[in-house]
PDB file of C-alpha atoms and ligand atoms in Angstrom:
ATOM      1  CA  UNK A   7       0.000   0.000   0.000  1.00 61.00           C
ATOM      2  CA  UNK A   8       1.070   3.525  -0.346  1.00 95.00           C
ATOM      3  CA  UNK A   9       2.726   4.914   2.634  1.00 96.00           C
ATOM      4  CA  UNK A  10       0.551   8.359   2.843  1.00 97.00           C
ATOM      5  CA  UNK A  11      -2.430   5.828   3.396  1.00 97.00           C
ATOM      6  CA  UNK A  12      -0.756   3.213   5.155  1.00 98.00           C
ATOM      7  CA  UNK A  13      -0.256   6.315   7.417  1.00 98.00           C
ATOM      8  CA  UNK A  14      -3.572   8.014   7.163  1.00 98.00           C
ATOM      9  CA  UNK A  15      -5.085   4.321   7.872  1.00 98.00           C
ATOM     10  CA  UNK A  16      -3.219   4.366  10.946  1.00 98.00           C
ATOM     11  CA  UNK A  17      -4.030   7.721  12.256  1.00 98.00           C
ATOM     12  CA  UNK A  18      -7.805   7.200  11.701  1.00 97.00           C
ATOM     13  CA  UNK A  19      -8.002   3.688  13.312  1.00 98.00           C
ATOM     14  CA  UNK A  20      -5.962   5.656  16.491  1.00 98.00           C
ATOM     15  CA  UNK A  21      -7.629   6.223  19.583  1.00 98.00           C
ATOM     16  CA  UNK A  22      -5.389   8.948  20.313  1.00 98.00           C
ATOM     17  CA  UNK A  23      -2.853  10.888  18.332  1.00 98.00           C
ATOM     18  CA  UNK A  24      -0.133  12.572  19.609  1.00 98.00           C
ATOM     19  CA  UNK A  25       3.223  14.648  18.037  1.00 98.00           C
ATOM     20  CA  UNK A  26       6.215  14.827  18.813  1.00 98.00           C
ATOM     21  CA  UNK A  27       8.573  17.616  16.651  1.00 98.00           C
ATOM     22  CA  UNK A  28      11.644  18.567  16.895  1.00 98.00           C
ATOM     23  CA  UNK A  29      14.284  20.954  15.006  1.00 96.00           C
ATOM     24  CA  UNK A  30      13.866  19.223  11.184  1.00 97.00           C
ATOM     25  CA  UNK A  31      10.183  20.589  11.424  1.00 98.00           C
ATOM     26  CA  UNK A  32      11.813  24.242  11.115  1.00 98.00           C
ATOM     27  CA  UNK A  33      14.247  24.109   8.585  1.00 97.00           C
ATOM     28  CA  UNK A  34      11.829  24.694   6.221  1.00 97.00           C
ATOM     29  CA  UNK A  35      11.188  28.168   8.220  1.00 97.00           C
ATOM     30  CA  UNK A  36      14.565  29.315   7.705  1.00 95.00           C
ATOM     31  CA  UNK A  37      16.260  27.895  10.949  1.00 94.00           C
ATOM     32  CA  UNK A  38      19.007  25.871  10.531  1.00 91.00           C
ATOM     33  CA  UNK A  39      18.531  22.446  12.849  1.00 90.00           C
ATOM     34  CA  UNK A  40      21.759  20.930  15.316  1.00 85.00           C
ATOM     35  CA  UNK A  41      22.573  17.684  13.568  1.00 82.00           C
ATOM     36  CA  UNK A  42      22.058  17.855   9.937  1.00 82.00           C
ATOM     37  CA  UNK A  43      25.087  18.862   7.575  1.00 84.00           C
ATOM     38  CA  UNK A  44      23.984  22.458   7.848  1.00 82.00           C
ATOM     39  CA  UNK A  45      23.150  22.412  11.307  1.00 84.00           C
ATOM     40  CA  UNK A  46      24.508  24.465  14.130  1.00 79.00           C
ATOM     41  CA  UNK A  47      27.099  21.255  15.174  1.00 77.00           C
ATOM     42  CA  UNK A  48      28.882  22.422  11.803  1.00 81.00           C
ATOM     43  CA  UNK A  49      29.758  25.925  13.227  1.00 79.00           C
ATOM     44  CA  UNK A  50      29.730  25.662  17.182  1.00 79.00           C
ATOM     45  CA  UNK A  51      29.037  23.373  19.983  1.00 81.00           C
ATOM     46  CA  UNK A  52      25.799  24.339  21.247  1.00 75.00           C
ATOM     47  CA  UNK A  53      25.935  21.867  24.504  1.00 77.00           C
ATOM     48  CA  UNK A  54      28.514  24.124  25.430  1.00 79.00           C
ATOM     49  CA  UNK A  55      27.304  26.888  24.092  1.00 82.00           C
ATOM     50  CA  UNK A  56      23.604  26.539  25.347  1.00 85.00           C
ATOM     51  CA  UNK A  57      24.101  25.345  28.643  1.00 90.00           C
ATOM     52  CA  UNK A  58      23.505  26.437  32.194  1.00 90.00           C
ATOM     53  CA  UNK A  59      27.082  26.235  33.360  1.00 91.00           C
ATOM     54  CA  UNK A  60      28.391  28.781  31.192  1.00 91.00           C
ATOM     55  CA  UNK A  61      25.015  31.062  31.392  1.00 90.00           C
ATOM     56  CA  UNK A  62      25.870  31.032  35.123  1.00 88.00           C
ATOM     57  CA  UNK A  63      29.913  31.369  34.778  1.00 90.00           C
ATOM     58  CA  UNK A  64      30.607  33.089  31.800  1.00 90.00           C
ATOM     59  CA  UNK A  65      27.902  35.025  30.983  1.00 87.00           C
ATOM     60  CA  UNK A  66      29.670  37.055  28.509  1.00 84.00           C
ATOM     61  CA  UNK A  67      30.082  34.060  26.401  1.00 86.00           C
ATOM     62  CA  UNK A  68      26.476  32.895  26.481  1.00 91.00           C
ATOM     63  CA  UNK A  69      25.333  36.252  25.386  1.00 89.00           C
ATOM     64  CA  UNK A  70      28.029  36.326  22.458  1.00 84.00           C
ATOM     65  CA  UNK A  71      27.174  32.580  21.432  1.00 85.00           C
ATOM     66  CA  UNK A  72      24.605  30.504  22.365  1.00 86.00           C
ATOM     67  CA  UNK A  73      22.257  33.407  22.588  1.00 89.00           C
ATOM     68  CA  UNK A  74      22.722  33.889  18.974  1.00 86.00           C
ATOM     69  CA  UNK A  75      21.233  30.765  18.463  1.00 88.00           C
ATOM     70  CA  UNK A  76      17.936  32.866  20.318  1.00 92.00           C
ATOM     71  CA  UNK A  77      18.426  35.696  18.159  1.00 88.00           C
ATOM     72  CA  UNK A  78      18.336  33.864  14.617  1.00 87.00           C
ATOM     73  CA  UNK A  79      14.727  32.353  15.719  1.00 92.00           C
ATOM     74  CA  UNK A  80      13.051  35.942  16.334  1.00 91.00           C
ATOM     75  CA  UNK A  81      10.304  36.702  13.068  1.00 93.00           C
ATOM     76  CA  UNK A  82      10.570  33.252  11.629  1.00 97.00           C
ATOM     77  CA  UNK A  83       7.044  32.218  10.101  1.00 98.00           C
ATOM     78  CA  UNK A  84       5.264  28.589  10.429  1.00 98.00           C
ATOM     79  CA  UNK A  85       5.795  26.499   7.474  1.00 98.00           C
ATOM     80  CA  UNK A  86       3.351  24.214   5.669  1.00 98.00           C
ATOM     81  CA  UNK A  87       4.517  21.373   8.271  1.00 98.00           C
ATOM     82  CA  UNK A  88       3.295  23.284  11.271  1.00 98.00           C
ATOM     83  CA  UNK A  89       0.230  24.188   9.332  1.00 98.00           C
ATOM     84  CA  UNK A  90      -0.395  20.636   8.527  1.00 98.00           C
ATOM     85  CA  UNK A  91      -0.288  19.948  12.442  1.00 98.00           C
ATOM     86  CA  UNK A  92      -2.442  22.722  12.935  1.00 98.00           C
ATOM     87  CA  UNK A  93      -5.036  20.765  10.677  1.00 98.00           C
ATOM     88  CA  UNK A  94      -4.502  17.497  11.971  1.00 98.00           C
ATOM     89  CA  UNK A  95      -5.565  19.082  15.233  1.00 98.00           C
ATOM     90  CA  UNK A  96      -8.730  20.558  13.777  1.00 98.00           C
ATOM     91  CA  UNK A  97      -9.799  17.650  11.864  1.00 97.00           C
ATOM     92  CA  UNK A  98     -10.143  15.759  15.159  1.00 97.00           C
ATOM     93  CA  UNK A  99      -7.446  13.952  14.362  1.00 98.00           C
ATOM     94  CA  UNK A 100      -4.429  14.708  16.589  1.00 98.00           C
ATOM     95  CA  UNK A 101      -4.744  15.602  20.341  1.00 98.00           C
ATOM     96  CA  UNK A 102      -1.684  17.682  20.876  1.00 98.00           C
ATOM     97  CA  UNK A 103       1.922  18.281  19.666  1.00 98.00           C
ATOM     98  CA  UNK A 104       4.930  17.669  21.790  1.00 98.00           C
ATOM     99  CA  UNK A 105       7.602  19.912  20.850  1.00 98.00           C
ATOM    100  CA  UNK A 106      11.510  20.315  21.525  1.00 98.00           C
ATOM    101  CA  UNK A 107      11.989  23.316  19.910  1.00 97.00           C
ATOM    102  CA  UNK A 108      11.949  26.733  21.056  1.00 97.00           C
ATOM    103  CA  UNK A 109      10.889  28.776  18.346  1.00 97.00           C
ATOM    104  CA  UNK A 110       7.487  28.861  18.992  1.00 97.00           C
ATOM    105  CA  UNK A 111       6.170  28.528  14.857  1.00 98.00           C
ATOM    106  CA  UNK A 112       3.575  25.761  16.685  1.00 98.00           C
ATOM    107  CA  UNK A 113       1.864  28.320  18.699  1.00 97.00           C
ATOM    108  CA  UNK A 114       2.335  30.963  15.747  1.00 98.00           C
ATOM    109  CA  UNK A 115       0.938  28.516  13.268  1.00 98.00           C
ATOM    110  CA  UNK A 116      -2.418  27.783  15.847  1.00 98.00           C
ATOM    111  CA  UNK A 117      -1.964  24.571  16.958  1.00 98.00           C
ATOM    112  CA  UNK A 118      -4.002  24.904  20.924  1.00 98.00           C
ATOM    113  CA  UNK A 119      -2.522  21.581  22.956  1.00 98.00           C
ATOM    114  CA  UNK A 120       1.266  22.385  22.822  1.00 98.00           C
ATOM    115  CA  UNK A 121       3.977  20.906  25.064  1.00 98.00           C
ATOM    116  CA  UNK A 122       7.056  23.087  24.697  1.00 98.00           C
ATOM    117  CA  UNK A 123       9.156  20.595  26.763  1.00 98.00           C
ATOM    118  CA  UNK A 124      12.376  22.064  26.033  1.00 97.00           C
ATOM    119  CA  UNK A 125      10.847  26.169  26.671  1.00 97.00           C
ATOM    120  CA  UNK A 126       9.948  28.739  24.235  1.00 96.00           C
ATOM    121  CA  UNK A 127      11.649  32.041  23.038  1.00 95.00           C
ATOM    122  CA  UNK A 128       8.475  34.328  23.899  1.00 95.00           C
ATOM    123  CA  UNK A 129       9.787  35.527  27.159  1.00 96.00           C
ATOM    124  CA  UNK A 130      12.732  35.560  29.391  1.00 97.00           C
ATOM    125  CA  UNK A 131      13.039  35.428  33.246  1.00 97.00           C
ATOM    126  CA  UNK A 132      15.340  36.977  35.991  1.00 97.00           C
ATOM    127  CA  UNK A 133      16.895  34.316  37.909  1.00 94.00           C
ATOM    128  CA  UNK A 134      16.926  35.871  41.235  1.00 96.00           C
ATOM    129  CA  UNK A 135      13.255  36.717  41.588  1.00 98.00           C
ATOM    130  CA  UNK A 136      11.715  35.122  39.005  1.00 97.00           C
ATOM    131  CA  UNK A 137      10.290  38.567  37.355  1.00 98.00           C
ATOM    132  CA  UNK A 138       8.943  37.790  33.398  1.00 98.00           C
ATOM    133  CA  UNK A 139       9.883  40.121  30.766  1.00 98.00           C
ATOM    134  CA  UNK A 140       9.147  39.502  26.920  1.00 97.00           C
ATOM    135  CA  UNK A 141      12.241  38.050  25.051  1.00 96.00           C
ATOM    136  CA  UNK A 142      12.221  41.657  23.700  1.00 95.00           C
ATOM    137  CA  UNK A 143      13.606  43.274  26.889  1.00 97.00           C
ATOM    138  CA  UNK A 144      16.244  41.104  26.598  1.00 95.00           C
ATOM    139  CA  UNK A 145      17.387  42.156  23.049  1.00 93.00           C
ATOM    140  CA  UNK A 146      17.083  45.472  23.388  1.00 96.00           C
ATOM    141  CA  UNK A 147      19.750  44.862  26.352  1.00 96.00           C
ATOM    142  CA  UNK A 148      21.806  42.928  24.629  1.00 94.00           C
ATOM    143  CA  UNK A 149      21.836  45.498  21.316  1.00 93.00           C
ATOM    144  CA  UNK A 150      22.686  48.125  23.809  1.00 96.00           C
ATOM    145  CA  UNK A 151      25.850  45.950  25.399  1.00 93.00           C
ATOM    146  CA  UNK A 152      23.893  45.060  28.597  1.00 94.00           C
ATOM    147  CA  UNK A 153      25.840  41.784  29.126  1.00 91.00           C
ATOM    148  CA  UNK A 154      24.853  39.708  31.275  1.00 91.00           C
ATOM    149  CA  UNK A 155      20.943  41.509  31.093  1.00 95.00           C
ATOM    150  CA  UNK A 156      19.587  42.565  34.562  1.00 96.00           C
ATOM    151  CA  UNK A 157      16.423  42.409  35.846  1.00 97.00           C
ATOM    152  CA  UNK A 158      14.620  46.036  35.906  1.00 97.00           C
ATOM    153  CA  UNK A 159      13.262  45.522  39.306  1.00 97.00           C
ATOM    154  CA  UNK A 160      16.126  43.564  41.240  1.00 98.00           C
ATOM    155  CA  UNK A 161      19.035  43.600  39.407  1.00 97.00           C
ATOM    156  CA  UNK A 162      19.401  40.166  39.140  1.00 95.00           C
ATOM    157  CA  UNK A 163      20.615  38.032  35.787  1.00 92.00           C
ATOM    158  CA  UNK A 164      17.948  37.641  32.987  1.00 94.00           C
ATOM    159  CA  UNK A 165      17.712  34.312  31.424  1.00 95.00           C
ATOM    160  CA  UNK A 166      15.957  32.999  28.327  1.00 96.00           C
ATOM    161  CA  UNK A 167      13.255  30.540  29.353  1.00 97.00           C
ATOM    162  CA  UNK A 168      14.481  27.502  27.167  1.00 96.00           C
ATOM    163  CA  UNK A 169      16.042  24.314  28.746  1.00 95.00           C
ATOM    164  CA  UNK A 170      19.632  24.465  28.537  1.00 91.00           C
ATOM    165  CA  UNK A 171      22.103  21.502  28.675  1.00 88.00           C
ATOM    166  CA  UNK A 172      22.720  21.586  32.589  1.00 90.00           C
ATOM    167  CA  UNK A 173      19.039  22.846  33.209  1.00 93.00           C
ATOM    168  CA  UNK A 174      15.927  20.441  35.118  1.00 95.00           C
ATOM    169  CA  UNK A 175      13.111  19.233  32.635  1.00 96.00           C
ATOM    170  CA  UNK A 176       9.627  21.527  33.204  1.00 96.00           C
ATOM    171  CA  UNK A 177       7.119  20.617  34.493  1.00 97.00           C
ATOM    172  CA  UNK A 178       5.285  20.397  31.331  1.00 98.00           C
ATOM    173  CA  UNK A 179       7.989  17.395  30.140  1.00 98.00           C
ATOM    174  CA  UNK A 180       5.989  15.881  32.929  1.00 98.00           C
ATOM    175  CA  UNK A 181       2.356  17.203  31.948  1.00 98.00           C
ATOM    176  CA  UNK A 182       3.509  15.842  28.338  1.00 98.00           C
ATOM    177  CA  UNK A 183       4.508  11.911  29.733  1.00 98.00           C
ATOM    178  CA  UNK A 184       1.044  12.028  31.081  1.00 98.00           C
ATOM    179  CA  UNK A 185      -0.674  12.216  27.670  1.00 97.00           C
ATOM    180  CA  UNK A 186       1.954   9.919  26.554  1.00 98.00           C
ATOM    181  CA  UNK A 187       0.405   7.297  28.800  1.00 97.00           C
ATOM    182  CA  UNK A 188      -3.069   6.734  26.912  1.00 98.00           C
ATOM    183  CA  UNK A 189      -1.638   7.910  23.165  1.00 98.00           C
ATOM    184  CA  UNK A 190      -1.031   4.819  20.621  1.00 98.00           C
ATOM    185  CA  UNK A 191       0.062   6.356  17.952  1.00 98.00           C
ATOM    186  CA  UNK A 192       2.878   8.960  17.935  1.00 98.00           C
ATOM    187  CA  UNK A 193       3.889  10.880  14.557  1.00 98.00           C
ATOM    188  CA  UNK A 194       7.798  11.679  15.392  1.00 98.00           C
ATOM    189  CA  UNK A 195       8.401  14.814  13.056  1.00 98.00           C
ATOM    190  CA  UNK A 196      11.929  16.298  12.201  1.00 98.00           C
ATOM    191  CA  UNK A 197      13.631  14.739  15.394  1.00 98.00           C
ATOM    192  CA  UNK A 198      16.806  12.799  15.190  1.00 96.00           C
ATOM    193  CA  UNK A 199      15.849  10.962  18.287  1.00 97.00           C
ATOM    194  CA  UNK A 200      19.224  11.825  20.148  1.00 94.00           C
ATOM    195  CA  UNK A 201      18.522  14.266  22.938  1.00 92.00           C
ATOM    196  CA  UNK A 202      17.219  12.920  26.343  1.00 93.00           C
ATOM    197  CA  UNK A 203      14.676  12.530  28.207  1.00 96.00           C
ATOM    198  CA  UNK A 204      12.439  13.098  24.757  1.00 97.00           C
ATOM    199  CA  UNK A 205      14.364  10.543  22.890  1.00 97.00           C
ATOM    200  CA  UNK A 206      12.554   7.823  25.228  1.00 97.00           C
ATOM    201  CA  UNK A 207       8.844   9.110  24.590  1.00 98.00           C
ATOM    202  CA  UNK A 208       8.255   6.793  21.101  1.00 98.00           C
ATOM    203  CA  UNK A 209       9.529   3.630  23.274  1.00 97.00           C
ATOM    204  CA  UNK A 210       5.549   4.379  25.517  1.00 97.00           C
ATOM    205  CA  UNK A 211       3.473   4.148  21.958  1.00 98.00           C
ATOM    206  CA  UNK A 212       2.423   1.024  20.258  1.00 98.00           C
ATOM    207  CA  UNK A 213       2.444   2.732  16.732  1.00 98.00           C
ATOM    208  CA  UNK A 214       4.959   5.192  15.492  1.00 98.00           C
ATOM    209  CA  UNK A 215       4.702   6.993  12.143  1.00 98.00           C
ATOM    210  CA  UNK A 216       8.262   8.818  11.402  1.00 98.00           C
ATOM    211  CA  UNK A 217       8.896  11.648   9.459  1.00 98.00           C
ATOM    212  CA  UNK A 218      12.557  12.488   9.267  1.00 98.00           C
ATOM    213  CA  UNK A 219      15.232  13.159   6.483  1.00 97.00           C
ATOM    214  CA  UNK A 220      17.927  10.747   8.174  1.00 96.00           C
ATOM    215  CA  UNK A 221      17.175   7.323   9.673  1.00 97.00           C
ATOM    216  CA  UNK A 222      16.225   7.603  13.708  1.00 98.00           C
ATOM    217  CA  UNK A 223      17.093   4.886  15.910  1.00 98.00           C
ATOM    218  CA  UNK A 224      13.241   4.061  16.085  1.00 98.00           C
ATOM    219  CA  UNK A 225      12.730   3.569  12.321  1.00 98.00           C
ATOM    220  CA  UNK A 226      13.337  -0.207  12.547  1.00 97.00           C
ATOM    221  CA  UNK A 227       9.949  -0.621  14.789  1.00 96.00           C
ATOM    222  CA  UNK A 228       7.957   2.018  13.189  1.00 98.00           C
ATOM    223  CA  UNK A 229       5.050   0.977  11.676  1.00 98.00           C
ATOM    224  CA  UNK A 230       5.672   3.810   8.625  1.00 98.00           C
ATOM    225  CA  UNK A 231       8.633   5.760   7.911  1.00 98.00           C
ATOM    226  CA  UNK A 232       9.253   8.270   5.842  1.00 98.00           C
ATOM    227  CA  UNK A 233      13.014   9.997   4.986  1.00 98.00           C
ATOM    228  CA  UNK A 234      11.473  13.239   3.258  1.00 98.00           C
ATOM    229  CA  UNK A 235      10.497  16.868   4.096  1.00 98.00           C
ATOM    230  CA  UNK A 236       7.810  16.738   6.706  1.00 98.00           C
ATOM    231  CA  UNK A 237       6.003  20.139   5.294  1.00 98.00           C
ATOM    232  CA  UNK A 238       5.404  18.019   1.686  1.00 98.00           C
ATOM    233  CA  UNK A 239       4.984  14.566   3.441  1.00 98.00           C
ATOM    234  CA  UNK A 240       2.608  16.101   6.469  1.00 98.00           C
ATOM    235  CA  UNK A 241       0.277  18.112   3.748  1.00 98.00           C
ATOM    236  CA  UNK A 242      -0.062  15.062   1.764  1.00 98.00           C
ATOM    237  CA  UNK A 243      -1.276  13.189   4.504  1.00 98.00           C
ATOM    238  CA  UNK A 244      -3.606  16.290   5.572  1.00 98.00           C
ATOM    239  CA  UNK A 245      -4.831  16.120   1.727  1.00 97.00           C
ATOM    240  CA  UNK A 246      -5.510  12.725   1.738  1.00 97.00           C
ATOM    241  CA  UNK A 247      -7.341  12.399   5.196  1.00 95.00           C
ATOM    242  CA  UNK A 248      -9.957  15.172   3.316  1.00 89.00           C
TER     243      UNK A 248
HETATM  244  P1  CNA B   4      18.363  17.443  15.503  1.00 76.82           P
HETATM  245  O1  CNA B   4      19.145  16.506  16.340  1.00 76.82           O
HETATM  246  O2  CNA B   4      19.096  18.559  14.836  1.00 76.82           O
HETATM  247  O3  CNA B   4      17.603  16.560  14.388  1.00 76.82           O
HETATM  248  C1  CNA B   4      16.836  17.160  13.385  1.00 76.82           C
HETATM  249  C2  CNA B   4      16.450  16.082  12.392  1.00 76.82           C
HETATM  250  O4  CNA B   4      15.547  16.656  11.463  1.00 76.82           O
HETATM  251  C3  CNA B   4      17.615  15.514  11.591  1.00 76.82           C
HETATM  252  O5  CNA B   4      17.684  14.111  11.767  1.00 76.82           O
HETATM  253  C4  CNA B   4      17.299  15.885  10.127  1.00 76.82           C
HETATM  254  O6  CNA B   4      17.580  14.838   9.231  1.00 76.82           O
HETATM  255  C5  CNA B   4      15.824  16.145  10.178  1.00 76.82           C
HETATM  256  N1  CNA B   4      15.364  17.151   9.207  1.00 76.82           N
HETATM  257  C6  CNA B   4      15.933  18.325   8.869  1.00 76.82           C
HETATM  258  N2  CNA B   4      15.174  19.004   8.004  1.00 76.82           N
HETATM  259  C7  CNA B   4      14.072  18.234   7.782  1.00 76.82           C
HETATM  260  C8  CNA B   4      12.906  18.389   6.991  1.00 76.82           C
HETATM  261  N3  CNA B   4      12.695  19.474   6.238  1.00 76.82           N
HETATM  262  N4  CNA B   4      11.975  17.393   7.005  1.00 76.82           N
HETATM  263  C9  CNA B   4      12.178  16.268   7.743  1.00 76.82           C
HETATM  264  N5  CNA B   4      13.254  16.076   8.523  1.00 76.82           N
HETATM  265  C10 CNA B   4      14.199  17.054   8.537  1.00 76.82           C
HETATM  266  O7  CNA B   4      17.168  18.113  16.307  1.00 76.82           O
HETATM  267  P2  CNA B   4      16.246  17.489  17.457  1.00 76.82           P
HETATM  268  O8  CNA B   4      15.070  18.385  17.558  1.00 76.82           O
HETATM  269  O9  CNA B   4      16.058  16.048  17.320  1.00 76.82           O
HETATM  270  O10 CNA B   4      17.179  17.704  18.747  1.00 76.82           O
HETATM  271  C11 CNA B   4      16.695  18.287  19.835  1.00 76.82           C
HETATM  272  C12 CNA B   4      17.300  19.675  20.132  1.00 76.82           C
HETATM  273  C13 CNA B   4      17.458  20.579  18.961  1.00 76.82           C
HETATM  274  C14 CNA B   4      16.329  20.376  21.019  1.00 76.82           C
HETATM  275  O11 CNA B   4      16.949  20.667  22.227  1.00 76.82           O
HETATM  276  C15 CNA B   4      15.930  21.665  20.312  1.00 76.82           C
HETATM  277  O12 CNA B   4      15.669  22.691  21.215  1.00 76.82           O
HETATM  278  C16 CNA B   4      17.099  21.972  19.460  1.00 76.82           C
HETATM  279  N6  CNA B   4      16.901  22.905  18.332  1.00 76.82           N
HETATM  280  C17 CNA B   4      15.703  23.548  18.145  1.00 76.82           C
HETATM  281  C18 CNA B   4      15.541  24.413  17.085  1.00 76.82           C
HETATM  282  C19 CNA B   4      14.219  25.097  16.896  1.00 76.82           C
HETATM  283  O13 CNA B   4      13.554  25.427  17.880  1.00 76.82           O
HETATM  284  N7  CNA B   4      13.792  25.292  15.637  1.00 76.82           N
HETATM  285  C20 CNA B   4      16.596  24.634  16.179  1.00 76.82           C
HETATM  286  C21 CNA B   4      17.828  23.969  16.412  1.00 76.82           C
HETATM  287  C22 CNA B   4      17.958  23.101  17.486  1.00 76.82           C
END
């Protein structure tokens, strides 16, 4: 059978549909991913780059590199693979999207049941009393050589509010393993299925449909999987379940 309805079989025989994204879903908005050949890995090491330790001990150096990472998401647009989610969710057909990324195209796009398990790029908090500014604030700062940011009210260090190497999962990573529990079907989109604690969610669901350009180290028990562009490969499935 064809995969698109091998697929859209699948999703309409599931009792509950869940997604889980990652960066592959935004290269086709413009942002380059970590782990493809023209991801970030190529130019910089973002686990040092992003990560807690040197936000807290060299601030200067997160704000000159990882943060740029922050910077290059602002004014991106959702893509026709976000959209396609977006649909999915308003045909009834998918209960919520579980997202690693931080650059917030599902919430732009519409989609209503996110998990951004990783954070978002929306807003940014001070770290000594907790005080939430929009991520904004924090550019304006850093354009005018404010580096590390303070807080306006306490003085305290602003931080972005993704989940940095170093950092504790949210609590929504938690809220998101309890939808996990009664899914069976997950559609893995544009995830490379290397960064932990999310690279164990498709291990809890019976049926996995992948969409990724490289091979994932689920694709052996998937029940489809296809190595193409999710935007194309998502809208044909959207097409076909019309
Ligand atoms: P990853 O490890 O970079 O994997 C991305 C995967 O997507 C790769 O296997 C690619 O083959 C695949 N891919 C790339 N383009 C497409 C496409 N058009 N269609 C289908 N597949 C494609 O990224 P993961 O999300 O798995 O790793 C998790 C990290 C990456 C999280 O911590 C994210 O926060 C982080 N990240 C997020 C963004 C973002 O928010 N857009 C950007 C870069 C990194």
């Amino acid at each position: 059978m064809d995969r698109i309805l091998e697929a859209v079989k699948i999703l309409k025989e599931s009792k509950k549909v869940m997604a889980l994204t990652g960066a592959g879903i935004s290269t086709e908005s413009g942002i380059p991913d970590f782990r493809s050949d023209t991801g970030y890995y190529t130019k910089m090491d973002p686990m040092r780059a992003l990560s807690r330790d040197v936000l807290i001990y060299d601030p200067a150096r997160f704000y000159t590199e990882g943060y740029k990472v922050l910077e290059d998401l602002q004014g991106k647009k959702p893509n026709a693979g976000h959209i396609a989610l977006k649909d999915l969710e308003d045909l009834g057909i998918l209960k919520g999207i579980i997202t690693q990324n931080i650059d917030n195209l599902h919430y732009l796009a519409g989609s209503k049941n996110i998990y951004e398990v990783h954070g978002e790029s929306r807003s940014v908090s001070c770290m000594s009393c907790g005080k939430q500014y929009p991520f904004r604030i924090m550019e304006e700062k850093v354009k005018a050589h404010e580096v590390p940011p303070k807080c306006n009210e306490c003085g305290g260090v602003l931080r972005p509010n993704v989940v940095m190497f170093g950092d504790q999962m949210p609590d929504t990573f938690y809220d998101a393993m309890r939808e996990i529990e009664d899914t069976d079907t997950l559609l893995v989109v544009g995830s490379s299925l290397q960064v932990a604690p999310v690279n164990m969610i498709p291990r809890y669901v019976k049926n996995l449909i992948i969409i990724n350009k490289e091979t994932t180290p689920e694709d052996s028990r998937a029940a489809v999987v296809f190595h193409e562009n999710s935007g194309e490969t998502l809208g044909k499935i959207v097409e076909a379940l019309r």
